[in-house]
Amino acid sequence: MKTIEDTGYDAWLHYGKIKNVHIQKEYLPYFKNLVVLEESIILESAQKELQQAISSMLAVNLEVTKKMEEQSSVFLVTEKSYDLFHKQIGTDVTKQLSDEGYAIKSIGNKNGLIIYGKTNVGVLYGVFHLLRMMSMEMSLHDIELIENPKNQLRMMNEWDNMDGSVERGYAGNSVFFENNRFVQDLTRIKDYARMLASVGINAIAFNNVNVHEVETDLITAKFLPDVKNVADIFSAYGIKTFLSINYASPIQLGELDTADPLDENVRQWWKEKAKEIYSYIPNFGGVLVKADSEHRPGPFTYGRNHADGSNMLAEALEPFGGIVLWRCFVYNCMQDWRDRSTDRARAAYDHFKPLDGEFHENVILQIKNGPMDFQVREGVSPLFGAMPNTNQVLEFQIAQEYTGQQRHLCYLIPQWKEVLDFDTFAKGEGSPIKAVADGSMYNYKYSGITAVSNIGNDENWTGHTLAQANLYGYGRLTWNPDLSSEEITDEWVKVTFGTDPEVVNVISMMLLSSWRIYENYTSPLGVGWMVNPNHHYGPNVDGYEYSVWGTYHFADYKGIGVDRTIATGTGYTGQYFAENTKMYESLETCPDELLLFFHHVPYTHKLKSGVTVIQHIYNTHFEGVEQAEGLVAAWQALEGKMDSGRFNHVLARLQEQAEHSKEWRDIINTYFYRKSGIADELHRKIY
């Protein structure tokens, strides 16, 4: 029988037995007693986590007590009991902590540890930090660390449908729903809450943004008791519950014949609905809305704008402290792509920038990291920093919709780091997107980062065991965007697979190189989209689902790429601040990795490397296959270094990836060879 560790179910929380005798000897004196002086559901979660982890790692039963024995004790302390520990904690520490921050301090030579947070959730985060350190076999001597989250909202968007399916889900069915109702066994939801809290996630919307008829009932008495049960589970781990709503709910629920946001009856309907929701869930976070995009209803139907639509909901939620997350993924999916002046990339900026300052203070615009749709590589959204008077939240996609769908290894932390560190120049040099997300650039009331989840009911949560690294890394990066990709990777490998140096080095190398490898054998130079329609898996150069009117890459026999310049193209480059406009507008200064995202060039155009565009396409696709095969070989070298269950599972995924990379190589290279008529300079076989 497989153990839980074999299946990967416990992910980075399996708390493996510490075998290093020197580390054991250091840790054991700290863990005789667990002193908890207060009672709360969150502190109870922290207490249980510590007990479970210490039992697993050290084979010690941690005794819970209220006795103030400093020797061999761990203390969970909040602001309420601070006075009892003020000498050990110090006043400077309390001044440095935010409401969700924590401090971990050792008590002299008493073999004691204090985990202090101003609030219960701060203590919970501190417990998870301590256990992460122990899983990494770090020393506990003379600890004095302080941690605060950089982002206020650290959120997860699930795209789960009540029939049990998950839109863009690649790891099985929903953990929340089945057969148009909530699942009966909530154990897995609790375990998911633990996973999210362990990396600092504090908010979740657990139903799909594309709200179907049955999900509209989630805000009615039919399902609100079930929503409350799930919300209570997340509350025990400091996570607020949100719901995705159908903008046309007043009509869908059969009570009104309009959803016009300026209609007084509609406004009153939502106020009553908010009152009803909060009667079930007093700490309800708010709502997530996708409107006027991809056939979803919205205020455009009534000649209103997005400020009108979101403000109506904001007014309804405001008395209860709720917020409205309003997605900026708004574009006309039926536009004619043959018209090269039409550019989907422009849509979000064109729709929302003119409305800056018109949104209520409890509205947050949710903006995808790029202007298109979570591609392997694309420019960042020019909306970031462009709306100083409107709250903004950054949206990533952990689910690998366009990056291999968790069948291929594609570690996204390096990509997200590039986005977060990108300089918008919104307030001059040194205005990175991470300063927009954390609210510091414009002192937003609400801000943060959210992402589309990659989990399902597969035994290992994410389909591909190594895809767990994207979920873990998202949480850690959202907590602290200044962490490096290497630091996050090192953490995840050690807490998931142990501290064997060879295992750590090999898996870290595989993860950190995987995004570029995937890019090499799929989409060159920022062109994107070359996937099969609808399901978005596998190569299809002209396959975008709306391609009845053409493609996104405009390849012909002369050249390839989208001209988004001001001088001759769609004018999209003009949406950036001046310094970035100048960089992207010019062929000389546009980064090669985004060349075809911003410019249409001949196949013979020479990149800064001196290689032509067509030769670069050939080279990278051949190299990508070799690199994918290299991932297989690297993993095979770890046989015997871990349990066979996880080893064999990952090996099978990597072998599939290597084979599939050949299909990508052959289809892409053949297409462009036939389109351009230019042969490979290295005389490799192209069909």
XYZ file of C-alpha atoms in Angstrom:
687
model
C 0.000 0.000 0.000
C 1.208 3.478 -0.830
C 1.828 5.840 2.038
C 0.412 9.359 2.002
C 3.887 10.627 1.153
C 4.043 8.258 -1.812
C 0.949 9.839 -3.369
C 2.063 13.418 -2.764
C -1.211 14.186 -0.986
C 0.463 16.024 1.904
C 2.554 18.059 -0.544
C 4.957 20.265 1.442
C 3.160 19.514 4.734
C 4.113 15.842 5.071
C 6.567 16.711 7.904
C 8.961 13.854 7.277
C 10.881 12.334 10.166
C 14.122 14.214 10.824
C 16.908 11.676 10.432
C 19.890 13.975 10.951
C 20.934 13.105 14.506
C 22.618 16.467 15.107
C 19.481 18.367 14.100
C 17.356 16.016 16.206
C 19.551 16.700 19.205
C 19.195 20.457 18.692
C 15.417 20.404 18.211
C 14.257 17.997 20.926
C 14.871 20.253 23.968
C 12.445 22.876 22.600
C 9.427 20.630 22.333
C 8.129 19.346 25.648
C 5.285 21.801 26.220
C 3.083 23.986 24.067
C 1.798 26.953 26.037
C -1.435 28.466 24.696
C -3.041 31.030 26.993
C -5.971 32.023 24.792
C -8.717 30.209 22.950
C -9.751 30.804 19.345
C -10.470 28.680 16.321
C -7.344 29.971 14.553
C -5.091 29.312 17.548
C -6.603 25.843 17.703
C -5.515 25.325 14.087
C -2.013 26.511 14.977
C -1.884 24.220 18.004
C -3.010 21.143 16.043
C -0.518 21.860 13.267
C 2.356 22.032 15.724
C 1.299 18.872 17.512
C 0.907 16.923 14.258
C 4.198 18.167 12.841
C 6.307 17.622 15.958
C 4.880 14.142 16.380
C 5.801 13.299 12.785
C 9.228 14.944 12.689
C 10.495 14.176 16.203
C 8.165 11.438 17.509
C 7.269 13.721 20.416
C 3.792 14.267 21.845
C 3.708 17.999 22.470
C 1.718 18.612 25.654
C -0.620 21.626 25.608
C -0.690 23.613 28.823
C -1.382 27.052 30.275
C 1.507 26.801 32.744
C 4.189 29.417 32.264
C 7.194 27.128 32.132
C 9.912 28.629 29.959
C 11.998 25.462 29.918
C 11.381 23.336 26.792
C 8.255 25.236 25.793
C 6.819 26.830 22.697
C 4.580 29.827 23.473
C 1.807 31.024 21.174
C 1.344 34.673 22.084
C -0.959 37.395 20.776
C -1.302 41.039 21.692
C -3.804 40.079 24.418
C -1.131 38.231 26.382
C 1.784 40.430 25.343
C 2.231 41.941 28.816
C 3.241 38.529 30.183
C 6.072 38.324 27.646
C 7.003 41.949 27.043
C 10.542 41.471 28.360
C 11.224 38.579 26.022
C 9.480 40.086 22.994
C 10.439 43.745 23.387
C 8.525 46.891 22.399
C 10.428 47.356 19.139
C 9.048 44.085 17.822
C 5.423 45.054 18.390
C 5.976 48.341 16.590
C 7.363 46.528 13.565
C 4.528 44.013 13.192
C 1.460 44.430 11.002
C -1.827 42.721 11.873
C -0.811 39.577 9.974
C 2.867 39.668 10.820
C 4.710 37.567 13.367
C 7.910 37.286 15.338
C 9.753 34.122 16.349
C 12.234 34.490 19.214
C 14.241 32.048 21.283
C 14.328 32.558 25.066
C 17.952 32.817 26.098
C 19.331 29.487 27.263
C 15.927 28.160 28.350
C 15.321 26.150 25.181
C 12.080 28.069 24.725
C 10.484 29.630 21.666
C 7.951 32.442 21.416
C 5.758 32.768 18.351
C 4.146 36.181 18.622
C 1.571 37.870 16.434
C -0.611 40.863 17.082
C -3.492 38.695 15.913
C -4.304 34.996 15.952
C -3.609 34.629 12.243
C -0.149 36.142 12.726
C 0.581 33.375 15.223
C -0.681 30.757 12.736
C 1.629 32.091 10.028
C 4.477 32.057 12.544
C 3.831 28.393 13.346
C 4.006 27.497 9.664
C 7.250 29.457 9.329
C 8.783 27.578 12.250
C 7.757 24.223 10.780
C 9.154 25.252 7.382
C 12.493 26.016 9.040
C 12.483 22.635 10.763
C 11.592 20.788 7.572
C 14.601 22.504 6.004
C 16.718 21.477 9.026
C 17.632 25.052 9.899
C 19.009 25.937 13.315
C 16.637 27.219 15.996
C 19.377 28.670 18.210
C 19.206 32.420 18.829
C 16.263 33.002 16.494
C 15.039 36.565 16.285
C 13.050 37.039 13.103
C 10.194 39.323 12.137
C 7.961 38.778 9.105
C 5.177 40.909 7.642
C 3.304 40.168 4.422
C 4.067 42.682 1.691
C 0.633 42.331 0.069
C -2.680 43.003 1.761
C -4.828 40.650 -0.340
C -3.244 37.279 -1.109
C -5.972 35.432 -2.893
C -6.876 32.260 -4.739
C -9.481 32.069 -7.530
C -10.914 28.602 -8.084
C -12.649 28.014 -11.412
C -14.843 25.208 -10.066
C -18.322 24.457 -11.404
C -21.052 22.868 -9.324
C -21.324 19.889 -11.677
C -17.876 18.936 -10.378
C -15.854 20.055 -13.375
C -13.100 22.659 -13.211
C -12.701 25.121 -16.060
C -9.061 25.006 -17.147
C -8.559 22.359 -14.486
C -5.791 19.825 -15.058
C -5.782 17.887 -11.807
C -9.113 16.110 -11.665
C -12.508 17.362 -10.569
C -13.557 19.950 -8.018
C -12.764 19.520 -4.334
C -15.807 21.676 -3.541
C -18.656 20.418 -5.739
C -20.122 17.285 -7.295
C -23.438 16.619 -9.047
C -24.598 20.240 -8.656
C -24.168 20.317 -4.901
C -21.381 20.670 -2.350
C -19.260 17.619 -1.590
C -20.391 15.767 1.511
C -16.942 15.041 2.936
C -15.216 18.348 3.712
C -11.918 16.810 4.845
C -10.100 17.640 1.627
C -11.285 21.250 1.796
C -9.796 21.522 5.286
C -6.504 20.100 4.061
C -6.522 22.608 1.220
C -7.106 25.423 3.709
C -4.054 24.219 5.651
C -1.953 24.249 2.482
C -3.037 27.762 1.572
C -2.528 29.160 5.062
C 0.941 27.600 5.238
C 2.077 29.939 2.450
C 0.102 32.960 3.649
C -3.017 32.952 1.451
C -5.799 34.931 3.156
C -8.699 34.955 0.671
C -10.455 32.561 -1.713
C -13.278 32.635 -4.262
C -14.153 28.974 -4.731
C -16.555 29.059 -7.669
C -15.885 29.817 -11.331
C -15.878 33.411 -12.578
C -18.001 32.131 -15.461
C -21.062 31.656 -13.280
C -23.587 29.193 -14.690
C -27.265 29.053 -13.811
C -26.865 26.569 -10.970
C -24.013 28.577 -9.394
C -26.200 31.679 -9.351
C -28.035 29.944 -6.496
C -24.924 30.082 -4.306
C -26.132 33.467 -3.054
C -29.562 32.124 -2.093
C -30.882 30.283 0.951
C -30.652 27.068 -1.073
C -26.849 26.956 -0.803
C -25.813 29.675 1.657
C -25.787 27.212 4.589
C -23.284 25.116 2.608
C -21.268 28.204 1.706
C -21.151 29.022 5.426
C -19.820 25.550 6.266
C -16.980 25.954 3.778
C -16.348 29.549 4.871
C -16.021 28.366 8.488
C -13.332 25.888 7.468
C -11.341 28.606 5.738
C -11.924 31.040 8.619
C -10.180 28.608 10.958
C -7.069 29.213 8.865
C -7.421 32.982 8.515
C -8.858 32.830 4.994
C -11.838 34.953 3.935
C -14.411 33.549 1.557
C -15.558 35.363 -1.584
C -18.060 34.256 -4.226
C -18.032 34.780 -7.968
C -21.423 36.157 -8.924
C -23.510 36.424 -12.069
C -24.059 40.092 -12.842
C -27.529 39.262 -14.119
C -28.565 37.576 -10.851
C -31.600 39.852 -10.354
C -32.946 38.410 -13.616
C -31.564 34.884 -13.268
C -33.159 34.412 -9.889
C -36.492 35.387 -11.402
C -37.263 38.502 -9.450
C -36.569 41.425 -11.813
C -36.601 41.967 -15.560
C -33.445 44.102 -15.620
C -29.939 44.203 -14.152
C -29.400 47.898 -14.987
C -27.030 49.199 -12.291
C -28.753 52.591 -12.204
C -32.209 51.097 -11.723
C -33.282 51.698 -8.127
C -35.009 48.332 -7.868
C -31.800 46.572 -8.950
C -29.743 48.540 -6.463
C -32.146 47.683 -3.674
C -32.169 44.010 -4.723
C -28.414 43.794 -4.281
C -28.555 45.589 -0.928
C -31.048 43.023 0.349
C -28.968 40.229 -1.118
C -25.828 41.489 0.630
C -27.744 41.643 3.904
C -28.864 38.039 3.419
C -25.353 36.759 2.605
C -23.821 38.452 5.642
C -26.547 37.048 7.889
C -25.075 33.629 7.110
C -21.406 34.611 6.844
C -20.572 37.702 8.951
C -16.930 37.745 7.788
C -17.775 37.268 4.099
C -15.060 38.927 2.004
C -17.074 40.122 -0.979
C -17.681 39.257 -4.613
C -15.670 38.572 -7.760
C -17.211 39.654 -11.057
C -16.504 38.902 -14.698
C -18.760 41.159 -16.751
C -19.145 42.147 -20.410
C -16.533 39.681 -21.650
C -16.784 36.387 -23.510
C -20.572 36.576 -23.524
C -20.917 37.262 -19.789
C -23.663 39.764 -18.827
C -22.694 43.202 -17.578
C -23.539 46.896 -17.480
C -22.832 47.386 -21.215
C -26.240 45.838 -21.914
C -27.820 48.949 -20.426
C -25.470 51.539 -21.856
C -23.599 51.831 -18.554
C -19.875 51.537 -17.860
C -17.820 49.386 -15.517
C -17.758 52.023 -12.799
C -21.560 52.116 -12.819
C -21.737 48.332 -12.561
C -19.134 47.801 -9.858
C -20.173 50.804 -7.772
C -23.707 49.466 -7.451
C -22.325 46.272 -5.911
C -19.832 48.212 -3.815
C -22.601 50.277 -2.251
C -24.463 47.086 -1.323
C -21.402 45.520 0.333
C -19.925 48.620 1.938
C -21.994 48.560 5.176
C -20.624 45.080 5.890
C -17.005 45.793 5.014
C -17.172 43.786 1.771
C -15.219 44.493 -1.392
C -15.844 44.042 -5.106
C -13.153 42.458 -7.267
C -13.955 43.520 -10.838
C -12.011 41.687 -13.538
C -10.475 43.762 -16.329
C -10.457 40.827 -18.734
C -12.898 42.622 -21.018
C -12.655 42.446 -24.801
C -14.816 41.761 -27.836
C -14.102 38.118 -28.600
C -15.995 38.429 -31.897
C -13.892 41.222 -33.373
C -12.411 40.831 -36.862
C -8.743 39.877 -36.503
C -8.128 40.495 -40.222
C -8.207 44.205 -39.399
C -4.678 44.795 -38.164
C -5.712 47.991 -36.405
C -7.875 45.855 -34.107
C -5.875 44.688 -31.125
C -7.182 42.661 -28.201
C -4.135 43.735 -26.186
C -5.483 47.294 -26.102
C -8.866 46.350 -24.659
C -8.394 46.480 -20.882
C -6.593 49.834 -20.960
C -9.085 51.335 -23.386
C -12.031 50.240 -21.252
C -10.737 51.142 -17.792
C -8.131 53.910 -17.971
C -10.737 56.626 -18.795
C -12.672 55.643 -15.644
C -9.832 56.264 -13.180
C -11.195 57.914 -10.049
C -14.817 56.953 -10.703
C -14.771 53.679 -8.748
C -15.835 53.422 -5.103
C -13.061 52.834 -2.592
C -14.161 49.236 -1.964
C -13.839 48.317 -5.656
C -10.602 46.664 -6.811
C -9.791 46.189 -10.476
C -8.352 42.703 -11.063
C -5.807 42.888 -13.883
C -4.120 39.939 -15.588
C -0.337 40.098 -15.610
C -0.381 40.528 -19.387
C -2.882 42.166 -21.729
C -3.757 38.948 -23.561
C -4.332 35.755 -21.584
C -1.570 34.125 -19.491
C 0.679 33.319 -22.438
C 4.112 31.702 -22.246
C 5.442 35.217 -22.694
C 3.747 38.531 -23.355
C 4.230 42.157 -22.437
C 2.971 43.227 -19.028
C -0.381 44.970 -18.798
C 0.030 48.738 -19.242
C -2.834 49.263 -16.765
C -0.463 48.700 -13.864
C 0.367 52.092 -12.462
C -1.860 53.870 -14.978
C -4.784 54.388 -12.565
C -3.505 56.229 -9.477
C -7.018 56.755 -8.127
C -8.321 53.189 -8.461
C -7.422 50.138 -6.373
C -5.679 47.411 -8.366
C -4.893 43.754 -7.802
C -2.557 41.684 -9.984
C -3.846 38.371 -11.380
C -1.634 35.388 -12.215
C -2.613 31.932 -13.473
C -1.121 29.047 -11.515
C -3.120 26.621 -13.656
C -0.951 26.003 -16.700
C -3.566 26.665 -19.365
C -1.073 27.749 -22.027
C 2.054 26.318 -20.394
C 1.563 22.574 -20.600
C -1.518 22.035 -18.456
C 0.411 20.335 -15.655
C 1.383 17.539 -18.035
C 4.570 19.447 -18.836
C 6.957 20.829 -16.247
C 6.794 24.612 -16.410
C 7.786 26.416 -13.226
C 6.240 29.868 -13.321
C 7.948 31.659 -10.429
C 10.707 33.134 -12.666
C 8.033 34.463 -15.031
C 6.103 36.059 -12.188
C 9.283 37.563 -10.767
C 9.885 39.309 -14.092
C 6.363 40.732 -13.986
C 6.615 41.912 -10.379
C 10.018 43.518 -10.944
C 9.030 45.193 -14.221
C 9.533 48.963 -13.994
C 6.372 50.779 -15.091
C 7.998 54.233 -14.754
C 4.594 55.367 -13.436
C 6.328 57.637 -10.929
C 9.683 57.723 -12.662
C 12.409 55.119 -12.560
C 11.967 52.618 -9.762
C 8.186 52.088 -10.044
C 7.876 48.297 -10.268
C 4.602 46.447 -10.617
C 5.103 44.925 -7.161
C 4.759 48.460 -5.741
C 1.394 48.758 -7.488
C 0.274 45.389 -6.143
C 1.289 46.111 -2.564
C -0.471 49.492 -2.691
C 2.587 51.539 -1.811
C 2.906 53.385 -5.121
C -0.405 55.220 -4.799
C -1.443 54.360 -1.232
C -4.379 52.237 -2.380
C -6.888 51.288 0.308
C -7.125 47.766 -1.136
C -4.551 45.968 -3.257
C -2.719 42.685 -3.603
C -2.290 39.625 -5.799
C -4.691 36.880 -6.841
C -4.307 33.804 -9.023
C -6.200 31.036 -10.767
C -5.632 27.850 -8.782
C -4.107 24.664 -10.184
C -5.628 22.113 -7.784
C -8.241 19.387 -8.163
C -9.184 16.099 -6.549
C -6.257 14.164 -8.006
C -4.484 12.408 -5.146
C -1.480 14.713 -5.421
C -3.660 17.861 -5.844
C -1.974 19.228 -8.984
C -1.817 16.332 -11.460
C 1.943 16.701 -11.882
C 3.665 16.430 -8.508
C 6.219 19.075 -9.491
C 3.357 21.474 -10.300
C 2.880 21.751 -6.537
C 5.902 24.061 -6.696
C 3.855 26.651 -8.595
C 1.173 26.678 -5.897
C 3.714 26.882 -3.092
C 5.793 29.480 -4.910
C 2.782 31.651 -5.635
C 1.965 31.877 -1.939
C 5.520 32.642 -0.905
C 6.011 35.207 -3.670
C 2.712 36.884 -2.804
C 3.759 37.089 0.831
C 7.108 38.565 -0.147
C 7.757 39.534 -3.798
C 11.373 40.292 -2.910
C 12.170 36.613 -2.406
C 14.278 35.288 -5.262
C 13.207 32.405 -7.478
C 16.176 30.457 -6.129
C 15.170 30.986 -2.488
C 11.592 29.859 -3.097
C 12.739 26.864 -5.100
C 15.206 25.764 -2.444
C 12.474 25.975 0.190
C 9.949 23.948 -1.778
C 12.333 21.164 -2.722
C 13.551 20.747 0.841
C 10.126 20.776 2.507
C 8.740 18.424 -0.156
C 11.589 16.002 -0.932
C 14.025 16.470 1.945
C 17.463 17.988 2.273
C 19.649 15.519 0.349
C 21.999 17.898 -1.561
C 21.807 15.962 -4.812
C 17.996 15.900 -4.754
C 17.857 19.604 -3.928
C 20.325 20.592 -6.644
C 18.813 18.452 -9.406
C 15.172 19.343 -8.794
C 16.037 23.020 -8.338
C 17.875 23.023 -11.665
C 14.957 21.311 -13.379
C 12.430 23.772 -12.020
C 14.426 26.923 -12.671
C 15.180 25.970 -16.283
C 11.736 24.600 -17.172
C 9.928 27.810 -18.230
C 12.616 28.617 -20.802
C 12.637 25.016 -21.983
C 8.888 25.060 -22.515
C 9.145 28.400 -24.318
C 11.906 27.032 -26.544
C 9.845 24.218 -28.043
C 6.528 26.100 -28.140
C 6.111 29.842 -28.746
C 9.080 31.887 -29.992
C 9.838 35.542 -29.298
C 6.532 36.404 -27.615
C 4.265 35.321 -30.469
C 1.995 33.169 -28.287
C -1.326 31.425 -28.925
C -0.168 28.659 -31.259
C -2.295 26.015 -29.538
C -5.251 23.820 -30.397
C -8.589 25.626 -30.183
C -10.809 25.448 -27.105
C -8.768 23.042 -24.981
C -5.476 24.907 -25.577
C -3.196 21.851 -25.393
C -0.725 20.994 -28.114
C 0.604 22.770 -31.218
C -1.668 24.365 -33.799
C -0.054 27.397 -35.382
C -3.288 28.898 -36.703
C -5.510 27.307 -34.121
C -6.911 30.065 -31.945
C -10.644 29.479 -31.476
C -11.701 32.787 -32.967
C -9.484 32.197 -36.017
C -12.422 32.312 -38.412
C -11.143 35.850 -38.839
C -7.448 35.100 -38.890
C -4.711 34.513 -36.328
C -2.854 36.476 -33.704
C 0.612 36.139 -35.245
C -0.065 37.396 -38.809
C 2.529 35.083 -40.344
C 2.772 35.194 -44.131
C 5.506 34.288 -46.623
C 7.372 37.513 -45.851
C 7.400 37.648 -42.060
C 5.701 37.222 -38.708
C 4.560 39.195 -35.662
C 1.998 41.756 -34.555
C 2.761 45.391 -35.285
C 1.690 47.150 -32.105
C 3.720 50.300 -32.687
C 2.380 53.822 -32.763
C 4.084 54.564 -36.073
C 2.631 51.791 -38.214
C 0.583 49.460 -36.034
C -2.214 49.293 -33.490
C -0.738 51.970 -31.216
C -0.655 49.607 -28.258
C 2.897 50.632 -27.315
C 1.513 54.095 -26.573
C -0.414 52.731 -23.589
C 2.800 52.373 -21.589
C 4.586 55.171 -19.802
C 6.998 57.059 -22.044
C 10.182 55.143 -21.208
C 8.596 51.778 -22.006
C 6.813 53.132 -25.056
C 10.176 54.226 -26.402
C 11.756 50.846 -25.622
C 9.025 48.768 -27.276
C 8.438 51.089 -30.229
C 11.932 50.651 -31.623
C 13.288 47.454 -33.189
C 16.684 48.416 -31.840
C 15.597 48.516 -28.187
C 12.672 46.097 -28.053
C 13.797 42.980 -26.134
C 14.168 40.039 -28.501
C 12.048 37.759 -26.304
C 9.088 40.089 -26.996
C 9.985 41.081 -30.551
C 7.037 39.368 -32.253
C 4.630 40.569 -29.596
C 5.366 44.166 -30.599
C 6.628 44.029 -34.196
C 5.966 42.372 -37.552
C 9.340 41.619 -39.081
C 10.796 39.682 -42.025
C 12.016 36.153 -41.317
C 15.492 37.396 -42.180
C 15.450 40.093 -39.462
C 18.526 39.641 -37.288
C 18.110 39.401 -33.536
C 20.607 40.955 -31.150
C 22.274 37.539 -31.020
C 23.037 37.885 -34.739
C 20.698 34.996 -35.578
C 17.768 35.562 -37.932
C 14.200 35.156 -36.704
C 13.625 32.042 -38.793
C 16.884 30.456 -37.665
C 16.030 31.277 -34.052
C 12.710 29.445 -34.480
C 14.489 26.392 -35.845
C 17.274 26.464 -33.246
C 15.109 26.877 -30.175
C 12.699 24.144 -31.195
C 15.508 21.649 -31.713
C 17.158 22.796 -28.470
C 13.881 22.563 -26.584
C 13.521 18.885 -27.444
C 17.061 18.163 -26.268
C 16.398 20.074 -23.066
C 13.112 18.233 -22.433
C 14.968 14.941 -22.860
C 17.558 16.312 -20.445
C 14.854 16.740 -17.799
C 14.065 13.041 -18.072
C 17.720 12.081 -17.663
C 18.167 14.416 -14.698
C 15.170 12.929 -12.936
C 16.221 9.341 -13.640
C 19.462 10.037 -11.777
C 17.405 10.491 -8.596
C 16.006 6.956 -8.584
C 16.312 5.518 -5.095
C 16.587 8.981 -3.555
C 12.827 9.184 -2.854
C 9.755 6.999 -2.633
C 8.900 5.069 -5.773
C 5.383 6.467 -5.994
C 6.365 10.063 -6.602
C 9.464 9.114 -8.573
C 7.566 6.991 -11.095
C 4.712 9.469 -11.410
C 7.032 12.373 -12.247
C 9.125 10.218 -14.576
C 6.039 9.300 -16.613
C 5.066 12.974 -16.926
C 8.546 13.999 -18.017
C 8.723 11.231 -20.605
C 5.383 12.358 -22.024
C 6.675 15.927 -22.138
C 9.812 14.893 -24.007
C 7.772 13.057 -26.623
C 5.312 15.897 -26.966
C 8.122 18.431 -27.376
C 9.032 16.616 -30.617
C 5.516 17.141 -31.913
C 5.800 20.841 -31.135
C 9.214 21.016 -32.829
C 8.097 19.251 -35.980
C 4.808 21.123 -36.432
C 6.217 24.584 -35.696
C 9.391 24.189 -37.742
C 7.561 22.617 -40.669
C 4.969 25.367 -40.697
C 7.515 28.167 -40.817
C 9.799 26.366 -43.260
C 6.904 25.992 -45.688
C 5.644 29.516 -44.991
C 9.033 31.199 -45.436
C 10.782 28.866 -47.897
C 14.006 29.416 -45.952
C 16.025 26.312 -45.080
C 17.686 25.544 -41.763
C 21.311 26.690 -41.887
C 22.353 23.606 -39.913
C 20.655 21.244 -42.369
C 18.599 19.439 -39.733
C 15.605 17.448 -40.843
C 12.470 19.538 -41.258
C 9.555 17.842 -42.950
